[in-house]
């Protein structure tokens, strides 16, 4: 048992040294964001702020004998000047520290944005461990409390504390001898070590509960946002939501409280006792040594105040400790996110710009799984000839939307390949390939921005093309919307902004379609529409598809829909079933083949049958 304890101590020491080095490396990485000049200036101010209390201590001690006799010695004025200097430096320290935090956080937010929007894969962001870290970083910047910038700010602020401690130990050695100085230093460092270790353990525990805190945040967002307000009120979920919030909150707070007692219980008492004993020894040495007279009074006064400064080193430093623990945790989470990118760097370093497809885009034996052993796409073989329209159908969950994401380079296939004019899509830089796309996803976003931006996001570099925005709106049947909006294209599409207006579900879908057509207008050569008319009424759907082929002539288009009136006019229709393409052909060819397509078409067609017989009527121009 003793051997195990003896062996464990060096491991703890090594672990703490490793942790301190890691923290130092992180702080050094953040310094360039703040600027070396600003950091150096702030350090200088912190050093002076740490020296000022020591000068005040010495000045008051030297002035005390003369003040008692009624004189106003120069040492007293020095003490007053040191005190006033502290008051002047305090706000300066705050201003400089906040500027450092602002600069660092601005750089880190840019890194986070670049990671999530430009470098990270969608599959990577959907991993639970990545989502936890991303939430942790996002929370830090949302609350603006414990960020990487505050970590550097807090680390630099420790300079004043340690300068003050160094001055106190020197004065203690001068006034009461080296053993008193050693006792005071040990008391201070033991107490400080206790605080630092407790904060480290507490920070690690806080981070370990991130999944539970993410669940609590989700429930809280449901209760406080307008996103789910209609369903919550209509379904009477208020009481259930309150109970769920309380349950989820207790699920992590109760064990956290238990661990807090362990962290700040016996270990904290042990460090406090050790610090008190060290301080007591230092005071005893102060009392026991020295000479008599005025010099003795000065020495004792200096020594006692120095011991008090050492003893106070064991308290929490609000300007540093919390910021260092949680701010570093946020930066560590950001680094871990970026480590995921570095793992993929070898596969993406040599990628080239993707050309617009000239002949075809081909899937060859493509497989893809969200979970191992459960493929969504399993050996997909499909060719999309350039300049033609292809319709993709299949039951819910067949993998249609997943196929679109693989086509757009959002997901990389687990097996097989996607080629563009015979060149593997994996050799292209994903963003350059996606610039050729105009996509309307099934779960399209409703941006709380003005009408112009909502349409122009299809080709945002052409945001000033008001004529094109108006034309796209007219093409999707929203030409009259401009007349209804007092601010025209500048009208915000949300009631949360003054003068804004909310749109219906069908109008929002038309906006998404206009966004795609605006992208086609400005050079997108591949158009993908995933359930593009699911929220339109029968007339709106018919009107859109009457003009769809004309609007997209010469564009390579892929349309996903459950409505066969939507897909029947496509140049070719393919059926995705069981993870692969099982049928391909024109509408008439597939109906004649009597396969899955014919069965699904027959189900929709029956409602138009006069006698209920399973015959297939001519539905050209009708809406199913």
Tab-separated table of C-alpha atoms in Angstrom, residues 133-565:
chain	number	residue	atom	x	y	z
A	133	UNK	CA	-17.334	20.585	-27.780
A	134	UNK	CA	-18.945	22.875	-30.317
A	135	UNK	CA	-21.721	23.678	-27.838
A	136	UNK	CA	-19.134	24.396	-25.158
A	137	UNK	CA	-17.266	26.875	-27.348
A	138	UNK	CA	-20.502	28.409	-28.610
A	139	UNK	CA	-21.787	28.895	-25.057
A	140	UNK	CA	-18.582	30.678	-24.088
A	141	UNK	CA	-18.935	33.243	-26.847
A	142	UNK	CA	-22.680	33.553	-26.402
A	143	UNK	CA	-22.360	34.432	-22.718
A	144	UNK	CA	-19.125	36.454	-23.149
A	145	UNK	CA	-17.990	35.440	-19.657
A	146	UNK	CA	-15.431	32.643	-19.810
A	147	UNK	CA	-13.792	32.775	-23.207
A	148	UNK	CA	-10.254	32.123	-24.502
A	149	UNK	CA	-9.669	35.867	-24.306
A	150	UNK	CA	-10.566	35.961	-20.611
A	151	UNK	CA	-8.200	33.013	-20.064
A	152	UNK	CA	-5.261	35.058	-21.347
A	153	UNK	CA	-6.535	38.078	-19.453
A	154	UNK	CA	-6.682	36.027	-16.244
A	155	UNK	CA	-3.265	34.473	-16.808
A	156	UNK	CA	-1.635	37.869	-17.211
A	157	UNK	CA	-3.423	39.187	-14.122
A	158	UNK	CA	-1.615	36.571	-12.018
A	159	UNK	CA	1.567	38.590	-12.619
A	160	UNK	CA	0.499	41.228	-10.086
A	161	UNK	CA	-0.307	38.563	-7.499
A	162	UNK	CA	3.020	36.759	-7.825
A	163	UNK	CA	5.024	40.016	-7.858
A	164	UNK	CA	3.226	40.961	-4.656
A	165	UNK	CA	4.024	37.541	-3.134
A	166	UNK	CA	7.671	37.820	-4.157
A	167	UNK	CA	7.920	41.239	-2.549
A	168	UNK	CA	6.281	39.971	0.649
A	169	UNK	CA	8.706	37.037	0.913
A	170	UNK	CA	11.709	39.331	0.387
A	171	UNK	CA	10.455	41.724	3.067
A	172	UNK	CA	9.780	38.832	5.425
A	173	UNK	CA	13.328	37.599	4.969
A	174	UNK	CA	14.683	41.089	5.622
A	175	UNK	CA	12.552	41.674	8.704
A	176	UNK	CA	12.532	38.212	10.332
A	177	UNK	CA	15.183	36.086	8.665
A	178	UNK	CA	15.294	33.431	5.937
A	179	UNK	CA	13.414	30.769	7.898
A	180	UNK	CA	10.442	33.071	8.369
A	181	UNK	CA	10.544	33.908	4.658
A	182	UNK	CA	10.630	30.194	3.805
A	183	UNK	CA	7.692	29.473	6.120
A	184	UNK	CA	5.655	32.317	4.607
A	185	UNK	CA	6.463	31.234	1.050
A	186	UNK	CA	5.554	27.599	1.759
A	187	UNK	CA	2.281	28.640	3.399
A	188	UNK	CA	1.386	30.797	0.379
A	189	UNK	CA	2.338	28.233	-2.272
A	190	UNK	CA	0.654	25.302	-0.512
A	191	UNK	CA	-2.568	27.277	-0.176
A	192	UNK	CA	-2.313	28.417	-3.784
A	193	UNK	CA	-1.672	24.876	-4.968
A	194	UNK	CA	-4.814	23.761	-3.136
A	195	UNK	CA	-6.896	26.427	-4.834
A	196	UNK	CA	-5.406	25.745	-8.265
A	197	UNK	CA	-5.852	21.976	-8.027
A	198	UNK	CA	-9.429	22.333	-6.796
A	199	UNK	CA	-10.254	24.681	-9.659
A	200	UNK	CA	-8.674	22.297	-12.176
A	201	UNK	CA	-10.661	19.319	-10.892
A	202	UNK	CA	-13.817	21.384	-10.799
A	203	UNK	CA	-13.294	22.567	-14.367
A	204	UNK	CA	-12.766	18.980	-15.550
A	205	UNK	CA	-15.979	17.908	-13.821
A	206	UNK	CA	-17.883	20.799	-15.370
A	207	UNK	CA	-16.672	19.781	-18.810
A	208	UNK	CA	-17.594	16.119	-18.238
A	209	UNK	CA	-21.224	17.121	-17.775
A	210	UNK	CA	-21.360	18.866	-21.159
A	211	UNK	CA	-23.779	16.321	-22.763
A	212	UNK	CA	-26.251	16.792	-19.903
A	213	UNK	CA	-25.893	20.572	-20.055
A	214	UNK	CA	-26.534	20.437	-23.801
A	215	UNK	CA	-29.835	18.629	-23.151
A	216	UNK	CA	-30.827	21.253	-20.597
A	217	UNK	CA	-29.970	24.033	-23.051
A	218	UNK	CA	-32.136	22.397	-25.716
A	219	UNK	CA	-35.170	22.148	-23.416
A	220	UNK	CA	-34.653	25.739	-22.248
A	221	UNK	CA	-34.448	26.950	-25.861
A	222	UNK	CA	-37.722	25.168	-26.655
A	223	UNK	CA	-39.421	26.905	-23.750
A	224	UNK	CA	-38.111	30.402	-24.432
A	225	UNK	CA	-38.119	30.672	-28.228
A	226	UNK	CA	-40.966	31.068	-30.688
A	227	UNK	CA	-39.818	28.062	-32.713
A	228	UNK	CA	-41.975	25.569	-30.838
A	229	UNK	CA	-44.380	27.960	-29.122
A	230	UNK	CA	-47.422	26.994	-31.221
A	231	UNK	CA	-47.143	23.274	-30.571
A	232	UNK	CA	-46.260	23.700	-26.895
A	233	UNK	CA	-49.361	25.799	-26.276
A	234	UNK	CA	-51.709	23.869	-28.528
A	235	UNK	CA	-50.712	20.455	-27.184
A	236	UNK	CA	-50.666	21.641	-23.578
A	237	UNK	CA	-46.990	20.824	-23.067
A	238	UNK	CA	-46.134	23.669	-20.676
A	239	UNK	CA	-46.335	21.543	-17.529
A	240	UNK	CA	-44.523	18.634	-19.140
A	241	UNK	CA	-41.783	20.945	-20.425
A	242	UNK	CA	-41.303	22.463	-16.969
A	243	UNK	CA	-41.029	19.006	-15.408
A	244	UNK	CA	-38.624	17.887	-18.133
A	245	UNK	CA	-36.459	20.960	-17.596
A	246	UNK	CA	-36.358	20.328	-13.843
A	247	UNK	CA	-35.508	16.636	-14.370
A	248	UNK	CA	-32.751	17.338	-16.882
A	249	UNK	CA	-31.318	20.073	-14.662
A	250	UNK	CA	-31.241	17.836	-11.585
A	251	UNK	CA	-29.662	15.025	-13.624
A	252	UNK	CA	-26.397	16.925	-13.755
A	253	UNK	CA	-26.601	19.408	-10.866
A	254	UNK	CA	-27.104	16.782	-8.141
A	255	UNK	CA	-24.018	14.711	-9.030
A	256	UNK	CA	-22.134	17.946	-9.635
A	257	UNK	CA	-22.958	19.120	-6.116
A	258	UNK	CA	-21.779	15.774	-4.736
A	259	UNK	CA	-18.474	16.097	-6.539
A	260	UNK	CA	-18.138	19.704	-5.391
A	261	UNK	CA	-18.225	18.566	-1.784
A	262	UNK	CA	-15.502	16.047	-2.565
A	263	UNK	CA	-13.326	18.587	-4.341
A	264	UNK	CA	-13.735	21.373	-1.793
A	265	UNK	CA	-14.139	19.155	1.273
A	266	UNK	CA	-11.282	17.254	2.903
A	267	UNK	CA	-8.576	18.262	0.378
A	268	UNK	CA	-9.400	21.934	0.836
A	269	UNK	CA	-9.332	21.585	4.647
A	270	UNK	CA	-5.942	19.860	4.434
A	271	UNK	CA	-4.420	22.638	2.330
A	272	UNK	CA	-5.940	25.284	4.629
A	273	UNK	CA	-4.443	23.646	7.729
A	274	UNK	CA	-1.027	23.418	6.069
A	275	UNK	CA	-1.203	27.100	5.100
A	276	UNK	CA	-2.266	28.135	8.603
A	277	UNK	CA	0.577	26.161	10.170
A	278	UNK	CA	3.077	27.779	7.827
A	279	UNK	CA	1.731	31.240	8.654
A	280	UNK	CA	1.829	30.457	12.376
A	281	UNK	CA	5.450	29.338	12.136
A	282	UNK	CA	6.355	32.514	10.266
A	283	UNK	CA	4.667	34.669	12.919
A	284	UNK	CA	6.433	32.812	15.732
A	285	UNK	CA	9.759	33.418	14.022
A	286	UNK	CA	8.846	37.093	13.692
A	287	UNK	CA	8.083	37.367	17.392
A	288	UNK	CA	11.182	35.435	18.402
A	289	UNK	CA	13.772	37.369	16.412
A	290	UNK	CA	15.051	40.907	15.902
A	291	UNK	CA	16.272	43.746	18.159
A	292	UNK	CA	14.539	46.264	20.418
A	293	UNK	CA	13.697	49.876	19.728
A	294	UNK	CA	12.253	51.716	16.708
A	295	UNK	CA	13.938	49.415	14.217
A	296	UNK	CA	12.315	46.449	15.971
A	297	UNK	CA	8.891	48.076	15.640
A	298	UNK	CA	9.450	48.656	11.936
A	299	UNK	CA	10.660	45.094	11.383
A	300	UNK	CA	7.727	43.541	13.221
A	301	UNK	CA	5.250	45.760	11.371
A	302	UNK	CA	6.753	44.819	8.006
A	303	UNK	CA	6.990	41.124	8.895
A	304	UNK	CA	3.418	40.839	10.183
A	305	UNK	CA	1.985	42.523	7.102
A	306	UNK	CA	4.188	40.341	4.885
A	307	UNK	CA	2.878	37.194	6.597
A	308	UNK	CA	-0.690	38.419	6.060
A	309	UNK	CA	0.047	38.926	2.350
A	310	UNK	CA	1.447	35.395	2.148
A	311	UNK	CA	-1.540	33.920	3.975
A	312	UNK	CA	-3.987	35.719	1.684
A	313	UNK	CA	-2.362	34.030	-1.316
A	314	UNK	CA	-4.546	31.008	-0.660
A	315	UNK	CA	-7.810	32.776	-1.494
A	316	UNK	CA	-9.523	32.625	-4.847
A	317	UNK	CA	-8.357	35.297	-7.276
A	318	UNK	CA	-11.566	36.448	-9.004
A	319	UNK	CA	-9.653	38.246	-11.763
A	320	UNK	CA	-7.834	35.049	-12.736
A	321	UNK	CA	-8.933	31.660	-11.459
A	322	UNK	CA	-12.420	31.215	-12.915
A	323	UNK	CA	-11.382	32.836	-16.179
A	324	UNK	CA	-8.377	30.564	-16.510
A	325	UNK	CA	-10.261	27.349	-15.811
A	326	UNK	CA	-13.333	27.923	-17.955
A	327	UNK	CA	-11.690	30.136	-20.553
A	328	UNK	CA	-8.993	27.524	-21.115
A	329	UNK	CA	-11.669	24.827	-21.301
A	330	UNK	CA	-13.353	26.748	-24.120
A	331	UNK	CA	-10.064	27.153	-25.953
A	332	UNK	CA	-9.205	23.487	-25.425
A	333	UNK	CA	-12.566	22.540	-26.932
A	334	UNK	CA	-11.776	24.755	-29.930
A	335	UNK	CA	-8.368	23.119	-30.324
A	336	UNK	CA	-9.925	19.654	-30.172
A	337	UNK	CA	-12.378	20.640	-32.884
A	338	UNK	CA	-9.510	21.811	-35.059
A	339	UNK	CA	-7.604	18.593	-34.384
A	340	UNK	CA	-10.380	16.807	-36.262
A	341	UNK	CA	-9.563	18.951	-39.299
A	342	UNK	CA	-5.850	18.236	-39.047
A	343	UNK	CA	-6.611	14.515	-39.172
A	344	UNK	CA	-8.176	15.103	-42.584
A	345	UNK	CA	-5.487	17.497	-43.842
A	346	UNK	CA	-3.614	14.818	-45.768
A	347	UNK	CA	-6.733	13.897	-47.761
A	348	UNK	CA	-7.594	17.465	-48.747
A	349	UNK	CA	-4.202	19.138	-49.221
A	350	UNK	CA	-3.862	18.378	-52.940
A	351	UNK	CA	-7.427	19.000	-54.068
A	352	UNK	CA	-8.015	21.181	-57.124
A	353	UNK	CA	-10.722	23.521	-58.353
A	354	UNK	CA	-13.779	21.696	-59.662
A	355	UNK	CA	-14.921	22.525	-63.208
A	356	UNK	CA	-18.557	22.726	-64.189
A	357	UNK	CA	-19.638	19.285	-65.457
A	358	UNK	CA	-19.554	19.070	-69.249
A	359	UNK	CA	-20.791	15.513	-69.883
A	360	UNK	CA	-22.154	13.735	-66.826
A	361	UNK	CA	-21.983	13.116	-63.103
A	362	UNK	CA	-21.765	9.420	-62.262
A	363	UNK	CA	-22.277	7.402	-59.077
A	364	UNK	CA	-20.378	4.101	-59.215
A	365	UNK	CA	-21.040	1.599	-56.422
A	366	UNK	CA	-21.515	4.394	-53.869
A	367	UNK	CA	-22.104	3.324	-50.275
A	368	UNK	CA	-22.716	5.529	-47.254
A	369	UNK	CA	-23.667	4.833	-43.632
A	370	UNK	CA	-24.463	7.066	-40.689
A	371	UNK	CA	-23.764	4.125	-38.387
A	372	UNK	CA	-21.435	1.206	-39.094
A	373	UNK	CA	-23.179	-1.826	-40.506
A	374	UNK	CA	-26.359	0.037	-41.452
A	375	UNK	CA	-25.846	1.448	-44.961
A	376	UNK	CA	-28.278	4.062	-46.248
A	377	UNK	CA	-26.772	3.963	-49.740
A	378	UNK	CA	-25.553	0.518	-50.744
A	379	UNK	CA	-23.953	0.222	-54.169
A	380	UNK	CA	-25.692	3.134	-55.931
A	381	UNK	CA	-25.034	3.293	-59.678
A	382	UNK	CA	-26.487	6.409	-61.290
A	383	UNK	CA	-25.598	8.756	-64.135
A	384	UNK	CA	-26.862	12.341	-64.384
A	385	UNK	CA	-26.312	13.498	-67.990
A	386	UNK	CA	-25.478	17.173	-68.265
A	387	UNK	CA	-28.327	19.368	-69.433
A	388	UNK	CA	-31.068	16.862	-68.600
A	389	UNK	CA	-33.623	16.572	-65.813
A	390	UNK	CA	-33.676	13.530	-63.553
A	391	UNK	CA	-36.366	12.745	-61.010
A	392	UNK	CA	-35.545	10.645	-57.947
A	393	UNK	CA	-38.306	8.870	-56.050
A	394	UNK	CA	-38.455	6.432	-53.178
A	395	UNK	CA	-40.235	5.777	-49.908
A	396	UNK	CA	-39.464	7.830	-46.802
A	397	UNK	CA	-36.071	6.889	-45.415
A	398	UNK	CA	-34.834	5.429	-48.693
A	399	UNK	CA	-31.811	7.777	-48.659
A	400	UNK	CA	-32.854	10.350	-51.265
A	401	UNK	CA	-31.679	13.377	-49.270
A	402	UNK	CA	-28.497	11.526	-48.317
A	403	UNK	CA	-27.772	10.928	-52.000
A	404	UNK	CA	-28.132	14.662	-52.626
A	405	UNK	CA	-25.641	15.448	-49.851
A	406	UNK	CA	-23.141	12.976	-51.298
A	407	UNK	CA	-23.666	14.520	-54.739
A	408	UNK	CA	-22.990	17.996	-53.332
A	409	UNK	CA	-19.823	16.834	-51.582
A	410	UNK	CA	-21.293	17.457	-48.123
A	411	UNK	CA	-20.815	13.791	-47.244
A	412	UNK	CA	-17.949	11.687	-48.580
A	413	UNK	CA	-18.971	8.166	-49.680
A	414	UNK	CA	-17.751	5.281	-47.545
A	415	UNK	CA	-17.196	3.236	-50.687
A	416	UNK	CA	-17.405	3.633	-54.438
A	417	UNK	CA	-16.979	6.978	-56.132
A	418	UNK	CA	-18.751	9.985	-57.611
A	419	UNK	CA	-17.097	11.212	-60.789
A	420	UNK	CA	-17.514	14.412	-62.787
A	421	UNK	CA	-16.730	13.854	-66.453
A	422	UNK	CA	-14.696	10.815	-65.360
A	423	UNK	CA	-12.743	12.609	-62.597
A	424	UNK	CA	-13.300	11.509	-58.988
A	425	UNK	CA	-15.149	14.140	-56.966
A	426	UNK	CA	-12.750	13.414	-54.070
A	427	UNK	CA	-9.962	15.154	-56.019
A	428	UNK	CA	-11.857	18.464	-56.082
A	429	UNK	CA	-11.942	21.133	-53.414
A	430	UNK	CA	-15.477	20.774	-51.981
A	431	UNK	CA	-16.316	24.483	-51.922
A	432	UNK	CA	-15.372	24.931	-55.566
A	433	UNK	CA	-17.672	22.029	-56.506
A	434	UNK	CA	-20.535	23.388	-54.430
A	435	UNK	CA	-20.306	26.749	-56.180
A	436	UNK	CA	-21.761	25.021	-59.249
A	437	UNK	CA	-24.870	24.037	-57.267
A	438	UNK	CA	-28.261	25.600	-56.742
A	439	UNK	CA	-29.943	23.569	-54.017
A	440	UNK	CA	-33.275	23.732	-52.235
A	441	UNK	CA	-33.219	21.260	-49.389
A	442	UNK	CA	-36.346	19.768	-47.881
A	443	UNK	CA	-35.544	21.484	-44.577
A	444	UNK	CA	-34.631	24.842	-46.135
A	445	UNK	CA	-33.902	27.729	-43.809
A	446	UNK	CA	-36.070	30.753	-43.215
A	447	UNK	CA	-33.572	33.555	-42.745
A	448	UNK	CA	-34.750	36.424	-40.560
A	449	UNK	CA	-33.320	38.891	-43.059
A	450	UNK	CA	-34.815	41.134	-45.695
A	451	UNK	CA	-36.443	39.796	-48.850
A	452	UNK	CA	-33.493	40.723	-51.068
A	453	UNK	CA	-30.983	38.768	-48.979
A	454	UNK	CA	-33.276	35.756	-48.693
A	455	UNK	CA	-33.287	35.435	-52.485
A	456	UNK	CA	-29.762	36.679	-53.232
A	457	UNK	CA	-28.195	34.107	-50.897
A	458	UNK	CA	-28.346	31.763	-53.862
A	459	UNK	CA	-25.471	33.820	-55.331
A	460	UNK	CA	-24.593	36.312	-52.620
A	461	UNK	CA	-21.799	37.947	-54.623
A	462	UNK	CA	-24.580	39.249	-56.918
A	463	UNK	CA	-26.654	40.717	-54.103
A	464	UNK	CA	-26.883	44.028	-55.976
A	465	UNK	CA	-28.787	42.378	-58.861
A	466	UNK	CA	-32.224	43.657	-57.856
A	467	UNK	CA	-33.543	42.955	-61.340
A	468	UNK	CA	-32.528	39.306	-60.982
A	469	UNK	CA	-34.098	39.073	-57.517
A	470	UNK	CA	-37.385	40.479	-58.815
A	471	UNK	CA	-37.279	38.131	-61.822
A	472	UNK	CA	-36.711	35.085	-59.598
A	473	UNK	CA	-39.629	36.097	-57.375
A	474	UNK	CA	-41.863	36.437	-60.419
A	475	UNK	CA	-40.773	33.017	-61.725
A	476	UNK	CA	-41.961	31.307	-58.549
A	477	UNK	CA	-45.247	33.212	-58.367
A	478	UNK	CA	-44.283	35.865	-55.811
A	479	UNK	CA	-44.369	38.840	-58.148
A	480	UNK	CA	-47.281	40.339	-56.237
A	481	UNK	CA	-45.507	40.063	-52.895
A	482	UNK	CA	-43.428	43.172	-53.562
A	483	UNK	CA	-46.581	45.260	-53.944
A	484	UNK	CA	-47.749	44.098	-50.508
A	485	UNK	CA	-44.518	44.956	-48.699
A	486	UNK	CA	-44.090	48.659	-47.828
A	487	UNK	CA	-40.285	48.397	-47.907
A	488	UNK	CA	-40.142	46.234	-51.032
A	489	UNK	CA	-36.962	44.172	-51.238
A	490	UNK	CA	-35.743	45.742	-47.997
A	491	UNK	CA	-38.663	44.309	-46.004
A	492	UNK	CA	-37.542	42.036	-43.132
A	493	UNK	CA	-39.168	38.613	-43.262
A	494	UNK	CA	-39.816	38.295	-39.540
A	495	UNK	CA	-42.145	39.892	-37.018
A	496	UNK	CA	-39.237	40.101	-34.573
A	497	UNK	CA	-37.994	43.209	-36.447
A	498	UNK	CA	-39.927	46.451	-36.610
A	499	UNK	CA	-41.715	46.734	-39.929
A	500	UNK	CA	-41.162	43.064	-40.665
A	501	UNK	CA	-43.651	40.518	-41.913
A	502	UNK	CA	-43.951	36.782	-41.507
A	503	UNK	CA	-44.746	34.622	-44.539
A	504	UNK	CA	-46.820	31.492	-44.881
A	505	UNK	CA	-45.179	28.091	-45.288
A	506	UNK	CA	-45.962	28.063	-48.997
A	507	UNK	CA	-44.530	31.540	-49.490
A	508	UNK	CA	-41.354	30.547	-47.684
A	509	UNK	CA	-40.975	27.557	-49.983
A	510	UNK	CA	-41.358	29.827	-52.991
A	511	UNK	CA	-38.620	32.057	-51.531
A	512	UNK	CA	-36.352	28.993	-51.298
A	513	UNK	CA	-37.141	28.129	-54.935
A	514	UNK	CA	-36.439	31.719	-55.993
A	515	UNK	CA	-33.086	31.448	-54.221
A	516	UNK	CA	-32.199	28.411	-56.341
A	517	UNK	CA	-33.328	30.070	-59.588
A	518	UNK	CA	-31.293	33.175	-58.723
A	519	UNK	CA	-28.238	30.922	-58.393
A	520	UNK	CA	-28.969	29.406	-61.812
A	521	UNK	CA	-29.225	32.920	-63.239
A	522	UNK	CA	-25.694	33.600	-62.034
A	523	UNK	CA	-23.973	30.493	-63.286
A	524	UNK	CA	-25.005	27.481	-61.207
A	525	UNK	CA	-25.098	24.522	-63.587
A	526	UNK	CA	-26.512	21.811	-61.298
A	527	UNK	CA	-29.954	22.353	-59.805
A	528	UNK	CA	-31.157	20.100	-56.988
A	529	UNK	CA	-34.682	20.401	-55.599
A	530	UNK	CA	-35.548	18.203	-52.625
A	531	UNK	CA	-39.352	18.087	-52.216
A	532	UNK	CA	-39.572	21.579	-53.761
A	533	UNK	CA	-43.361	21.904	-53.646
A	534	UNK	CA	-44.251	20.053	-50.438
A	535	UNK	CA	-45.789	23.191	-48.880
A	536	UNK	CA	-47.482	24.521	-52.014
A	537	UNK	CA	-51.142	24.024	-52.754
A	538	UNK	CA	-52.240	22.056	-55.826
A	539	UNK	CA	-52.539	25.136	-58.024
A	540	UNK	CA	-49.163	26.506	-56.937
A	541	UNK	CA	-47.460	23.199	-57.591
A	542	UNK	CA	-49.015	22.898	-61.051
A	543	UNK	CA	-48.062	26.482	-61.943
A	544	UNK	CA	-44.471	25.948	-60.883
A	545	UNK	CA	-43.946	22.735	-62.820
A	546	UNK	CA	-45.671	24.085	-65.907
A	547	UNK	CA	-42.742	26.487	-66.233
A	548	UNK	CA	-40.022	24.539	-64.422
A	549	UNK	CA	-38.460	22.796	-67.427
A	550	UNK	CA	-38.476	25.992	-69.456
A	551	UNK	CA	-36.820	27.925	-66.631
A	552	UNK	CA	-34.102	25.310	-66.190
A	553	UNK	CA	-33.493	24.335	-69.797
A	554	UNK	CA	-29.837	23.380	-70.285
A	555	UNK	CA	-29.315	22.967	-66.545
A	556	UNK	CA	-28.518	19.578	-65.043
A	557	UNK	CA	-31.384	19.105	-62.603
A	558	UNK	CA	-32.252	16.505	-59.992
A	559	UNK	CA	-35.731	16.654	-58.454
A	560	UNK	CA	-36.850	14.620	-55.442
A	561	UNK	CA	-40.571	14.365	-54.896
A	562	UNK	CA	-43.314	12.058	-53.677
A	563	UNK	CA	-45.792	13.642	-56.095
A	564	UNK	CA	-45.824	11.907	-59.434
A	565	UNK	CA	-47.339	14.874	-61.211
